[in-house]
C-alpha atoms as a PDB file:
ATOM      1  CA  UNK A   1      16.268 -29.225 -11.133  1.00  0.00           C
ATOM      2  CA  UNK A   2      13.898 -32.009 -12.154  1.00  0.00           C
ATOM      3  CA  UNK A   3      12.347 -34.509  -9.724  1.00  0.00           C
ATOM      4  CA  UNK A   4      10.038 -37.432 -10.378  1.00  0.00           C
ATOM      5  CA  UNK A   5       7.436 -38.661  -7.887  1.00  0.00           C
ATOM      6  CA  UNK A   6       4.766 -41.336  -7.995  1.00  0.00           C
ATOM      7  CA  UNK A   7       2.276 -42.735  -5.534  1.00  0.00           C
ATOM      8  CA  UNK A   8       3.270 -46.304  -4.721  1.00  0.00           C
ATOM      9  CA  UNK A   9       1.369 -48.275  -2.060  1.00  0.00           C
ATOM     10  CA  UNK A  10      -0.351 -45.115  -0.894  1.00  0.00           C
ATOM     11  CA  UNK A  11       2.871 -43.120  -0.419  1.00  0.00           C
ATOM     12  CA  UNK A  12       4.529 -40.497  -2.586  1.00  0.00           C
ATOM     13  CA  UNK A  13       7.845 -42.012  -3.640  1.00  0.00           C
ATOM     14  CA  UNK A  14      10.680 -40.362  -5.527  1.00  0.00           C
ATOM     15  CA  UNK A  15      11.683 -42.003  -8.803  1.00  0.00           C
ATOM     16  CA  UNK A  16      14.967 -41.953 -10.632  1.00  0.00           C
ATOM     17  CA  UNK A  17      13.399 -41.515 -14.084  1.00  0.00           C
ATOM     18  CA  UNK A  18      10.170 -40.581 -15.807  1.00  0.00           C
ATOM     19  CA  UNK A  19       7.280 -43.032 -15.629  1.00  0.00           C
ATOM     20  CA  UNK A  20       3.723 -42.843 -16.863  1.00  0.00           C
ATOM     21  CA  UNK A  21       1.357 -41.566 -14.187  1.00  0.00           C
ATOM     22  CA  UNK A  22       4.096 -39.754 -12.260  1.00  0.00           C
ATOM     23  CA  UNK A  23       4.426 -36.171 -11.107  1.00  0.00           C
ATOM     24  CA  UNK A  24       7.324 -34.147 -12.504  1.00  0.00           C
ATOM     25  CA  UNK A  25       8.486 -31.259 -10.328  1.00  0.00           C
ATOM     26  CA  UNK A  26      10.673 -28.785 -12.193  1.00  0.00           C
ATOM     27  CA  UNK A  27      12.445 -25.879 -10.461  1.00  0.00           C
ATOM     28  CA  UNK A  28      14.160 -23.357 -12.734  1.00  0.00           C
ATOM     29  CA  UNK A  29      14.760 -26.005 -15.410  1.00  0.00           C
ATOM     30  CA  UNK A  30      17.368 -25.664 -18.122  1.00  0.00           C
ATOM     31  CA  UNK A  31      16.547 -25.820 -21.827  1.00  0.00           C
ATOM     32  CA  UNK A  32      17.832 -29.393 -22.035  1.00  0.00           C
ATOM     33  CA  UNK A  33      15.626 -30.459 -19.119  1.00  0.00           C
ATOM     34  CA  UNK A  34      12.592 -28.815 -20.709  1.00  0.00           C
ATOM     35  CA  UNK A  35      13.242 -30.591 -24.012  1.00  0.00           C
ATOM     36  CA  UNK A  36      13.673 -33.926 -22.224  1.00  0.00           C
ATOM     37  CA  UNK A  37      10.473 -33.669 -20.166  1.00  0.00           C
ATOM     38  CA  UNK A  38       8.414 -32.298 -23.064  1.00  0.00           C
ATOM     39  CA  UNK A  39       9.392 -35.252 -25.188  1.00  0.00           C
ATOM     40  CA  UNK A  40       8.895 -37.842 -22.455  1.00  0.00           C
ATOM     41  CA  UNK A  41       5.491 -36.522 -21.302  1.00  0.00           C
ATOM     42  CA  UNK A  42       4.283 -35.592 -24.780  1.00  0.00           C
ATOM     43  CA  UNK A  43       3.392 -31.978 -23.900  1.00  0.00           C
ATOM     44  CA  UNK A  44       4.008 -28.688 -25.639  1.00  0.00           C
ATOM     45  CA  UNK A  45       7.360 -27.136 -24.843  1.00  0.00           C
ATOM     46  CA  UNK A  46       5.723 -23.679 -24.662  1.00  0.00           C
ATOM     47  CA  UNK A  47       3.456 -24.938 -21.886  1.00  0.00           C
ATOM     48  CA  UNK A  48       6.457 -25.933 -19.797  1.00  0.00           C
ATOM     49  CA  UNK A  49       8.260 -22.634 -20.426  1.00  0.00           C
ATOM     50  CA  UNK A  50       5.225 -20.441 -19.697  1.00  0.00           C
ATOM     51  CA  UNK A  51       5.707 -20.287 -15.915  1.00  0.00           C
ATOM     52  CA  UNK A  52       9.359 -19.265 -16.229  1.00  0.00           C
ATOM     53  CA  UNK A  53       8.279 -15.699 -16.924  1.00  0.00           C
ATOM     54  CA  UNK A  54       7.995 -13.997 -13.493  1.00  0.00           C
ATOM     55  CA  UNK A  55       5.447 -11.525 -14.908  1.00  0.00           C
ATOM     56  CA  UNK A  56       3.104 -14.244 -16.196  1.00  0.00           C
ATOM     57  CA  UNK A  57      -0.475 -13.799 -14.974  1.00  0.00           C
ATOM     58  CA  UNK A  58      -2.821 -16.490 -13.728  1.00  0.00           C
ATOM     59  CA  UNK A  59      -4.667 -18.198 -16.584  1.00  0.00           C
ATOM     60  CA  UNK A  60      -5.865 -21.478 -18.090  1.00  0.00           C
ATOM     61  CA  UNK A  61      -5.064 -22.687 -21.588  1.00  0.00           C
ATOM     62  CA  UNK A  62      -6.179 -25.897 -23.289  1.00  0.00           C
ATOM     63  CA  UNK A  63      -4.778 -27.404 -26.453  1.00  0.00           C
ATOM     64  CA  UNK A  64      -6.034 -30.774 -27.636  1.00  0.00           C
ATOM     65  CA  UNK A  65      -5.557 -33.168 -24.691  1.00  0.00           C
ATOM     66  CA  UNK A  66      -3.147 -30.899 -22.793  1.00  0.00           C
ATOM     67  CA  UNK A  67      -3.926 -28.368 -20.114  1.00  0.00           C
ATOM     68  CA  UNK A  68      -1.800 -25.468 -18.872  1.00  0.00           C
ATOM     69  CA  UNK A  69      -2.828 -23.807 -15.630  1.00  0.00           C
ATOM     70  CA  UNK A  70      -0.751 -20.937 -14.237  1.00  0.00           C
ATOM     71  CA  UNK A  71      -1.439 -19.821 -10.682  1.00  0.00           C
ATOM     72  CA  UNK A  72       0.399 -17.472  -8.356  1.00  0.00           C
ATOM     73  CA  UNK A  73       1.923 -18.959  -5.210  1.00  0.00           C
ATOM     74  CA  UNK A  74       3.139 -17.031  -2.136  1.00  0.00           C
ATOM     75  CA  UNK A  75       6.881 -16.851  -1.522  1.00  0.00           C
ATOM     76  CA  UNK A  76       9.029 -15.365   1.225  1.00  0.00           C
ATOM     77  CA  UNK A  77      11.648 -12.960  -0.107  1.00  0.00           C
ATOM     78  CA  UNK A  78      15.084 -14.261   0.820  1.00  0.00           C
ATOM     79  CA  UNK A  79      16.661 -10.846   1.302  1.00  0.00           C
ATOM     80  CA  UNK A  80      13.932  -9.910   3.790  1.00  0.00           C
ATOM     81  CA  UNK A  81      14.674 -12.972   5.943  1.00  0.00           C
ATOM     82  CA  UNK A  82      18.372 -12.108   5.965  1.00  0.00           C
ATOM     83  CA  UNK A  83      17.452  -8.588   7.076  1.00  0.00           C
ATOM     84  CA  UNK A  84      15.533  -9.895  10.074  1.00  0.00           C
ATOM     85  CA  UNK A  85      12.018  -9.352   8.753  1.00  0.00           C
ATOM     86  CA  UNK A  86       9.701 -11.397   6.531  1.00  0.00           C
ATOM     87  CA  UNK A  87       8.316  -9.831   3.389  1.00  0.00           C
ATOM     88  CA  UNK A  88       6.192 -11.762   0.926  1.00  0.00           C
ATOM     89  CA  UNK A  89       5.723 -11.787  -2.813  1.00  0.00           C
ATOM     90  CA  UNK A  90       4.213 -14.127  -5.384  1.00  0.00           C
ATOM     91  CA  UNK A  91       5.576 -16.187  -8.251  1.00  0.00           C
ATOM     92  CA  UNK A  92       3.745 -17.925 -11.093  1.00  0.00           C
ATOM     93  CA  UNK A  93       3.669 -21.712 -10.967  1.00  0.00           C
ATOM     94  CA  UNK A  94       2.704 -23.693 -14.036  1.00  0.00           C
ATOM     95  CA  UNK A  95       0.727 -26.939 -13.846  1.00  0.00           C
ATOM     96  CA  UNK A  96       0.780 -28.895 -17.077  1.00  0.00           C
ATOM     97  CA  UNK A  97      -1.594 -31.839 -17.313  1.00  0.00           C
ATOM     98  CA  UNK A  98      -0.713 -34.233 -20.105  1.00  0.00           C
ATOM     99  CA  UNK A  99      -1.804 -37.700 -21.016  1.00  0.00           C
ATOM    100  CA  UNK A 100       1.094 -39.339 -19.207  1.00  0.00           C
ATOM    101  CA  UNK A 101       1.930 -37.102 -16.247  1.00  0.00           C
ATOM    102  CA  UNK A 102       1.354 -33.925 -14.295  1.00  0.00           C
ATOM    103  CA  UNK A 103       4.186 -31.396 -14.528  1.00  0.00           C
ATOM    104  CA  UNK A 104       4.732 -28.466 -12.158  1.00  0.00           C
ATOM    105  CA  UNK A 105       7.147 -25.694 -13.116  1.00  0.00           C
ATOM    106  CA  UNK A 106       8.314 -22.799 -10.946  1.00  0.00           C
ATOM    107  CA  UNK A 107      11.288 -20.459 -10.689  1.00  0.00           C
ATOM    108  CA  UNK A 108      11.744 -21.210  -6.963  1.00  0.00           C
ATOM    109  CA  UNK A 109      11.358 -24.314  -4.849  1.00  0.00           C
ATOM    110  CA  UNK A 110       7.934 -23.982  -3.239  1.00  0.00           C
ATOM    111  CA  UNK A 111       7.087 -25.082   0.299  1.00  0.00           C
ATOM    112  CA  UNK A 112       3.708 -26.175  -1.032  1.00  0.00           C
ATOM    113  CA  UNK A 113       5.119 -28.724  -3.483  1.00  0.00           C
ATOM    114  CA  UNK A 114       7.874 -29.723  -1.071  1.00  0.00           C
ATOM    115  CA  UNK A 115       5.294 -30.720   1.546  1.00  0.00           C
ATOM    116  CA  UNK A 116       3.515 -32.910  -1.011  1.00  0.00           C
ATOM    117  CA  UNK A 117       6.787 -34.515  -2.098  1.00  0.00           C
ATOM    118  CA  UNK A 118       7.701 -35.277   1.515  1.00  0.00           C
ATOM    119  CA  UNK A 119       4.380 -37.028   2.139  1.00  0.00           C
ATOM    120  CA  UNK A 120       2.889 -34.382   4.428  1.00  0.00           C
ATOM    121  CA  UNK A 121      -0.361 -34.375   2.437  1.00  0.00           C
ATOM    122  CA  UNK A 122      -2.578 -37.421   2.792  1.00  0.00           C
ATOM    123  CA  UNK A 123      -4.578 -39.011  -0.002  1.00  0.00           C
ATOM    124  CA  UNK A 124      -2.297 -37.934  -2.841  1.00  0.00           C
ATOM    125  CA  UNK A 125      -2.441 -40.121  -5.962  1.00  0.00           C
ATOM    126  CA  UNK A 126      -0.324 -38.830  -8.811  1.00  0.00           C
ATOM    127  CA  UNK A 127      -2.099 -41.086 -11.306  1.00  0.00           C
ATOM    128  CA  UNK A 128      -5.429 -39.367 -10.522  1.00  0.00           C
ATOM    129  CA  UNK A 129      -4.402 -36.243 -12.344  1.00  0.00           C
ATOM    130  CA  UNK A 130      -7.491 -34.080 -11.838  1.00  0.00           C
ATOM    131  CA  UNK A 131      -7.661 -34.732  -8.108  1.00  0.00           C
ATOM    132  CA  UNK A 132      -3.918 -34.221  -7.748  1.00  0.00           C
ATOM    133  CA  UNK A 133      -4.128 -30.821  -9.459  1.00  0.00           C
ATOM    134  CA  UNK A 134      -6.998 -29.763  -7.200  1.00  0.00           C
ATOM    135  CA  UNK A 135      -5.053 -30.886  -4.127  1.00  0.00           C
ATOM    136  CA  UNK A 136      -2.211 -28.594  -5.219  1.00  0.00           C
ATOM    137  CA  UNK A 137      -4.682 -25.723  -5.607  1.00  0.00           C
ATOM    138  CA  UNK A 138      -6.065 -26.416  -2.134  1.00  0.00           C
ATOM    139  CA  UNK A 139      -2.562 -26.321  -0.649  1.00  0.00           C
ATOM    140  CA  UNK A 140      -1.852 -23.046  -2.460  1.00  0.00           C
ATOM    141  CA  UNK A 141      -5.009 -21.489  -1.005  1.00  0.00           C
ATOM    142  CA  UNK A 142      -4.104 -22.735   2.477  1.00  0.00           C
ATOM    143  CA  UNK A 143      -0.601 -21.290   2.140  1.00  0.00           C
ATOM    144  CA  UNK A 144      -1.998 -17.873   1.269  1.00  0.00           C
ATOM    145  CA  UNK A 145      -4.136 -17.956   4.425  1.00  0.00           C
ATOM    146  CA  UNK A 146      -1.157 -19.006   6.558  1.00  0.00           C
ATOM    147  CA  UNK A 147       1.051 -16.234   5.183  1.00  0.00           C
ATOM    148  CA  UNK A 148      -1.704 -13.682   5.738  1.00  0.00           C
ATOM    149  CA  UNK A 149      -1.845 -14.721   9.401  1.00  0.00           C
ATOM    150  CA  UNK A 150       1.934 -14.287   9.564  1.00  0.00           C
ATOM    151  CA  UNK A 151       1.564 -10.778   8.122  1.00  0.00           C
ATOM    152  CA  UNK A 152      -1.091  -9.997  10.749  1.00  0.00           C
ATOM    153  CA  UNK A 153       1.207 -11.293  13.511  1.00  0.00           C
ATOM    154  CA  UNK A 154       4.148  -9.202  12.271  1.00  0.00           C
ATOM    155  CA  UNK A 155       1.885  -6.164  11.988  1.00  0.00           C
ATOM    156  CA  UNK A 156       0.776  -6.570  15.613  1.00  0.00           C
ATOM    157  CA  UNK A 157       4.399  -6.693  16.783  1.00  0.00           C
ATOM    158  CA  UNK A 158       5.319  -3.564  14.838  1.00  0.00           C
ATOM    159  CA  UNK A 159       2.211  -1.749  16.066  1.00  0.00           C
ATOM    160  CA  UNK A 160       3.254  -2.243  19.693  1.00  0.00           C
ATOM    161  CA  UNK A 161       6.512  -0.393  19.024  1.00  0.00           C
ATOM    162  CA  UNK A 162       5.033   2.108  16.630  1.00  0.00           C
ATOM    163  CA  UNK A 163       3.584   4.852  18.804  1.00  0.00           C
ATOM    164  CA  UNK A 164       6.602   5.063  21.127  1.00  0.00           C
ATOM    165  CA  UNK A 165       9.059   5.506  18.271  1.00  0.00           C
ATOM    166  CA  UNK A 166       9.930   8.415  16.026  1.00  0.00           C
ATOM    167  CA  UNK A 167      12.305   6.328  13.901  1.00  0.00           C
ATOM    168  CA  UNK A 168      11.773   5.310  10.285  1.00  0.00           C
ATOM    169  CA  UNK A 169      12.392   1.590  10.818  1.00  0.00           C
ATOM    170  CA  UNK A 170       8.829   0.736  11.846  1.00  0.00           C
ATOM    171  CA  UNK A 171       7.390   2.797   9.016  1.00  0.00           C
ATOM    172  CA  UNK A 172       9.594   1.020   6.471  1.00  0.00           C
ATOM    173  CA  UNK A 173       8.489  -2.358   7.832  1.00  0.00           C
ATOM    174  CA  UNK A 174       4.839  -1.344   7.538  1.00  0.00           C
ATOM    175  CA  UNK A 175       5.425  -0.260   3.947  1.00  0.00           C
ATOM    176  CA  UNK A 176       6.920  -3.695   3.262  1.00  0.00           C
ATOM    177  CA  UNK A 177       3.854  -5.431   4.709  1.00  0.00           C
ATOM    178  CA  UNK A 178       1.600  -3.152   2.681  1.00  0.00           C
ATOM    179  CA  UNK A 179       3.522  -4.106  -0.454  1.00  0.00           C
ATOM    180  CA  UNK A 180       3.103  -7.802   0.391  1.00  0.00           C
ATOM    181  CA  UNK A 181      -0.659  -7.364   0.791  1.00  0.00           C
ATOM    182  CA  UNK A 182      -0.893  -5.650  -2.597  1.00  0.00           C
ATOM    183  CA  UNK A 183       0.893  -8.587  -4.250  1.00  0.00           C
ATOM    184  CA  UNK A 184      -1.348 -11.045  -2.445  1.00  0.00           C
ATOM    185  CA  UNK A 185      -4.570  -9.246  -3.364  1.00  0.00           C
ATOM    186  CA  UNK A 186      -3.707  -9.109  -7.070  1.00  0.00           C
ATOM    187  CA  UNK A 187      -2.561 -12.748  -7.167  1.00  0.00           C
ATOM    188  CA  UNK A 188      -5.546 -14.056  -5.204  1.00  0.00           C
ATOM    189  CA  UNK A 189      -8.031 -12.364  -7.533  1.00  0.00           C
ATOM    190  CA  UNK A 190      -6.266 -13.875 -10.552  1.00  0.00           C
ATOM    191  CA  UNK A 191      -6.285 -17.320  -8.933  1.00  0.00           C
ATOM    192  CA  UNK A 192      -9.982 -16.956  -8.137  1.00  0.00           C
ATOM    193  CA  UNK A 193     -10.827 -16.287 -11.781  1.00  0.00           C
ATOM    194  CA  UNK A 194      -8.711 -19.249 -12.911  1.00  0.00           C
ATOM    195  CA  UNK A 195     -10.327 -21.652 -10.428  1.00  0.00           C
ATOM    196  CA  UNK A 196     -13.805 -20.493 -11.403  1.00  0.00           C
ATOM    197  CA  UNK A 197     -13.032 -21.323 -15.038  1.00  0.00           C
ATOM    198  CA  UNK A 198     -11.870 -24.785 -14.034  1.00  0.00           C
ATOM    199  CA  UNK A 199     -14.954 -25.266 -11.831  1.00  0.00           C
ATOM    200  CA  UNK A 200     -17.232 -24.819 -14.838  1.00  0.00           C
ATOM    201  CA  UNK A 201     -15.908 -28.152 -16.101  1.00  0.00           C
ATOM    202  CA  UNK A 202     -14.926 -26.981 -19.559  1.00  0.00           C
ATOM    203  CA  UNK A 203     -11.167 -27.419 -19.199  1.00  0.00           C
ATOM    204  CA  UNK A 204     -11.004 -30.535 -16.997  1.00  0.00           C
ATOM    205  CA  UNK A 205     -13.415 -33.399 -16.529  1.00  0.00           C
ATOM    206  CA  UNK A 206     -14.792 -33.007 -13.010  1.00  0.00           C
ATOM    207  CA  UNK A 207     -15.802 -35.861 -10.749  1.00  0.00           C
ATOM    208  CA  UNK A 208     -17.988 -35.250  -7.705  1.00  0.00           C
ATOM    209  CA  UNK A 209     -15.221 -35.774  -5.110  1.00  0.00           C
ATOM    210  CA  UNK A 210     -12.802 -33.696  -7.164  1.00  0.00           C
ATOM    211  CA  UNK A 211     -15.334 -30.885  -7.427  1.00  0.00           C
ATOM    212  CA  UNK A 212     -15.579 -30.761  -3.630  1.00  0.00           C
ATOM    213  CA  UNK A 213     -11.806 -30.292  -3.354  1.00  0.00           C
ATOM    214  CA  UNK A 214     -11.837 -27.470  -5.897  1.00  0.00           C
ATOM    215  CA  UNK A 215     -14.791 -25.795  -4.192  1.00  0.00           C
ATOM    216  CA  UNK A 216     -12.941 -25.949  -0.861  1.00  0.00           C
ATOM    217  CA  UNK A 217      -9.905 -24.348  -2.506  1.00  0.00           C
ATOM    218  CA  UNK A 218     -12.091 -21.630  -4.029  1.00  0.00           C
ATOM    219  CA  UNK A 219     -13.705 -20.914  -0.645  1.00  0.00           C
ATOM    220  CA  UNK A 220     -10.278 -20.514   0.972  1.00  0.00           C
ATOM    221  CA  UNK A 221      -9.133 -18.240  -1.868  1.00  0.00           C
ATOM    222  CA  UNK A 222     -12.152 -15.997  -1.298  1.00  0.00           C
ATOM    223  CA  UNK A 223     -11.472 -15.970   2.430  1.00  0.00           C
ATOM    224  CA  UNK A 224      -7.885 -14.953   1.704  1.00  0.00           C
ATOM    225  CA  UNK A 225      -9.089 -12.136  -0.583  1.00  0.00           C
ATOM    226  CA  UNK A 226     -11.341 -10.820   2.178  1.00  0.00           C
ATOM    227  CA  UNK A 227      -8.569 -11.103   4.782  1.00  0.00           C
ATOM    228  CA  UNK A 228      -6.097  -9.292   2.522  1.00  0.00           C
ATOM    229  CA  UNK A 229      -8.606  -6.477   2.023  1.00  0.00           C
ATOM    230  CA  UNK A 230      -9.269  -6.147   5.765  1.00  0.00           C
ATOM    231  CA  UNK A 231      -5.562  -6.170   6.644  1.00  0.00           C
ATOM    232  CA  UNK A 232      -4.842  -3.588   3.952  1.00  0.00           C
ATOM    233  CA  UNK A 233      -7.506  -1.269   5.376  1.00  0.00           C
ATOM    234  CA  UNK A 234      -6.212  -1.704   8.938  1.00  0.00           C
ATOM    235  CA  UNK A 235      -2.626  -1.160   7.812  1.00  0.00           C
ATOM    236  CA  UNK A 236      -3.545   1.966   5.884  1.00  0.00           C
ATOM    237  CA  UNK A 237      -5.416   3.363   8.884  1.00  0.00           C
ATOM    238  CA  UNK A 238      -2.525   2.592  11.201  1.00  0.00           C
ATOM    239  CA  UNK A 239      -0.026   4.338   8.953  1.00  0.00           C
ATOM    240  CA  UNK A 240      -2.296   7.404   8.810  1.00  0.00           C
ATOM    241  CA  UNK A 241      -2.570   7.356  12.603  1.00  0.00           C
ATOM    242  CA  UNK A 242       1.202   7.032  12.862  1.00  0.00           C
ATOM    243  CA  UNK A 243       1.664  10.064  10.633  1.00  0.00           C
ATOM    244  CA  UNK A 244      -0.762  12.010  12.830  1.00  0.00           C
ATOM    245  CA  UNK A 245       1.103  10.968  15.993  1.00  0.00           C
ATOM    246  CA  UNK A 246       4.448  12.047  14.512  1.00  0.00           C
ATOM    247  CA  UNK A 247       2.961  15.386  13.459  1.00  0.00           C
ATOM    248  CA  UNK A 248       1.381  15.900  16.891  1.00  0.00           C
ATOM    249  CA  UNK A 249       4.653  15.087  18.687  1.00  0.00           C
ATOM    250  CA  UNK A 250       6.461  17.549  16.454  1.00  0.00           C
ATOM    251  CA  UNK A 251       3.901  20.236  17.260  1.00  0.00           C
ATOM    252  CA  UNK A 252       4.350  19.628  20.998  1.00  0.00           C
ATOM    253  CA  UNK A 253       8.123  19.903  20.685  1.00  0.00           C
ATOM    254  CA  UNK A 254       7.857  23.133  18.679  1.00  0.00           C
ATOM    255  CA  UNK A 255       5.405  24.576  21.232  1.00  0.00           C
ATOM    256  CA  UNK A 256       7.771  23.836  24.134  1.00  0.00           C
ATOM    257  CA  UNK A 257      10.696  25.377  22.253  1.00  0.00           C
ATOM    258  CA  UNK A 258       8.620  28.470  21.472  1.00  0.00           C
ATOM    259  CA  UNK A 259       7.651  28.908  25.131  1.00  0.00           C
ATOM    260  CA  UNK A 260      11.286  28.542  26.231  1.00  0.00           C
ATOM    261  CA  UNK A 261      12.361  31.074  23.612  1.00  0.00           C
ATOM    262  CA  UNK A 262       9.805  33.636  24.832  1.00  0.00           C
ATOM    263  CA  UNK A 263      10.789  33.172  28.494  1.00  0.00           C
ATOM    264  CA  UNK A 264      14.508  33.378  27.734  1.00  0.00           C
ATOM    265  CA  UNK A 265      13.946  36.567  25.730  1.00  0.00           C
ATOM    266  CA  UNK A 266      12.688  38.489  28.792  1.00  0.00           C
ATOM    267  CA  UNK A 267      16.100  38.618  30.598  1.00  0.00           C
ATOM    268  CA  UNK A 268      17.728  39.814  27.375  1.00  0.00           C
ATOM    269  CA  UNK A 269      15.263  42.702  27.159  1.00  0.00           C
ATOM    270  CA  UNK A 270      15.739  43.701  30.799  1.00  0.00           C
ATOM    271  CA  UNK A 271      19.530  43.510  30.805  1.00  0.00           C
ATOM    272  CA  UNK A 272      19.701  45.139  27.385  1.00  0.00           C
ATOM    273  CA  UNK A 273      17.601  48.093  28.547  1.00  0.00           C
ATOM    274  CA  UNK A 274      19.702  48.365  31.735  1.00  0.00           C
ATOM    275  CA  UNK A 275      22.966  48.229  29.798  1.00  0.00           C
ATOM    276  CA  UNK A 276      21.969  50.953  27.306  1.00  0.00           C
ATOM    277  CA  UNK A 277      21.774  53.549  30.126  1.00  0.00           C
ATOM    278  CA  UNK A 278      25.453  53.400  31.166  1.00  0.00           C
ATOM    279  CA  UNK A 279      27.036  56.845  31.496  1.00  0.00           C
ATOM    280  CA  UNK A 280      30.760  57.618  31.396  1.00  0.00           C
ATOM    281  CA  UNK A 281      31.608  53.918  31.550  1.00  0.00           C
ATOM    282  CA  UNK A 282      30.034  53.511  34.995  1.00  0.00           C
ATOM    283  CA  UNK A 283      27.029  51.352  35.766  1.00  0.00           C
ATOM    284  CA  UNK A 284      24.322  53.462  37.415  1.00  0.00           C
ATOM    285  CA  UNK A 285      23.112  52.090  40.696  1.00  0.00           C
ATOM    286  CA  UNK A 286      25.844  49.444  40.750  1.00  0.00           C
ATOM    287  CA  UNK A 287      25.117  48.910  44.416  1.00  0.00           C
ATOM    288  CA  UNK A 288      21.714  47.601  43.400  1.00  0.00           C
ATOM    289  CA  UNK A 289      22.960  45.253  40.624  1.00  0.00           C
ATOM    290  CA  UNK A 290      20.508  42.641  41.800  1.00  0.00           C
ATOM    291  CA  UNK A 291      17.459  44.704  40.841  1.00  0.00           C
ATOM    292  CA  UNK A 292      17.537  43.755  37.074  1.00  0.00           C
ATOM    293  CA  UNK A 293      18.027  40.139  38.104  1.00  0.00           C
ATOM    294  CA  UNK A 294      14.934  40.159  40.302  1.00  0.00           C
ATOM    295  CA  UNK A 295      12.928  41.980  37.632  1.00  0.00           C
ATOM    296  CA  UNK A 296      13.944  39.321  35.075  1.00  0.00           C
ATOM    297  CA  UNK A 297      13.075  36.451  37.380  1.00  0.00           C
ATOM    298  CA  UNK A 298       9.675  37.907  38.267  1.00  0.00           C
ATOM    299  CA  UNK A 299       8.907  38.640  34.600  1.00  0.00           C
ATOM    300  CA  UNK A 300       9.908  35.087  33.558  1.00  0.00           C
ATOM    301  CA  UNK A 301       7.785  33.559  36.315  1.00  0.00           C
ATOM    302  CA  UNK A 302       4.833  35.759  35.327  1.00  0.00           C
ATOM    303  CA  UNK A 303       5.151  34.826  31.668  1.00  0.00           C
ATOM    304  CA  UNK A 304       5.363  31.119  32.544  1.00  0.00           C
ATOM    305  CA  UNK A 305       2.260  31.394  34.765  1.00  0.00           C
ATOM    306  CA  UNK A 306       0.229  33.141  32.077  1.00  0.00           C
ATOM    307  CA  UNK A 307       1.154  30.574  29.414  1.00  0.00           C
ATOM    308  CA  UNK A 308       0.409  27.720  31.791  1.00  0.00           C
ATOM    309  CA  UNK A 309      -2.959  29.238  32.704  1.00  0.00           C
ATOM    310  CA  UNK A 310      -3.911  29.555  29.020  1.00  0.00           C
ATOM    311  CA  UNK A 311      -2.759  25.962  28.325  1.00  0.00           C
ATOM    312  CA  UNK A 312      -0.266  27.135  25.756  1.00  0.00           C
ATOM    313  CA  UNK A 313       1.962  24.138  26.557  1.00  0.00           C
END
């Protein structure tokens, strides 16, 4: 999919074809679409294809008057939403700055770019390429922070059910959140390095107002890195506590079963000893059949009292 947008009269407007000074949004483009846009915008075809590799790391590359910036953006996994829980991952998004246009390339349609295309972001001018790129970076940083708050909210909900449950469902959900935080931490650190390179002014000409936008984005990225680290530590501690609770509950159950086994063994001993002394098929003292029963009951009560007194259960 290829879309064309341009700021006209202060509003981001969708175009039907490529124009100079526009923004080209490409989502999982075909080879023909890549060839068409590369020729129209005068950019390297390899730059446009770079972000289509899901394993591509965050980086900046400059060649003549063209710039390729690859950053990781947060995405919600579709299969997790269908399963009733939100898990997050990251995908590389390429930003190609050419002489005629700014091109964004991603494997999935991003909420970040969709909000810009729908006019939810104020002050967007596609012809001001440097500022427009920095506004995208600022939205990416803000999206990371928002998704981290969503992870914290989901974690709080799971934690409330955690200690009253011995099921695996909560543990699996926590593992999914932990996996999301690992992806976020790695992607945020890569984005931080990329933005710092751009901030030095060697890859893009920086104006004072544009520098402020990039610095704001870098501050939010660092905040997100710190938040991801804190949430990871809390999540790890909670999972350790959960494992301890499960182990402690198991120990309590085994202790109760052991006590019951000991108490129930006493009647077997008494009746077994009584039964071994039968002579000529007759039960001795059959008139007093209740004596072994009373002995068993007294012995069980005594054993229970002793274990209770010693806090064995």
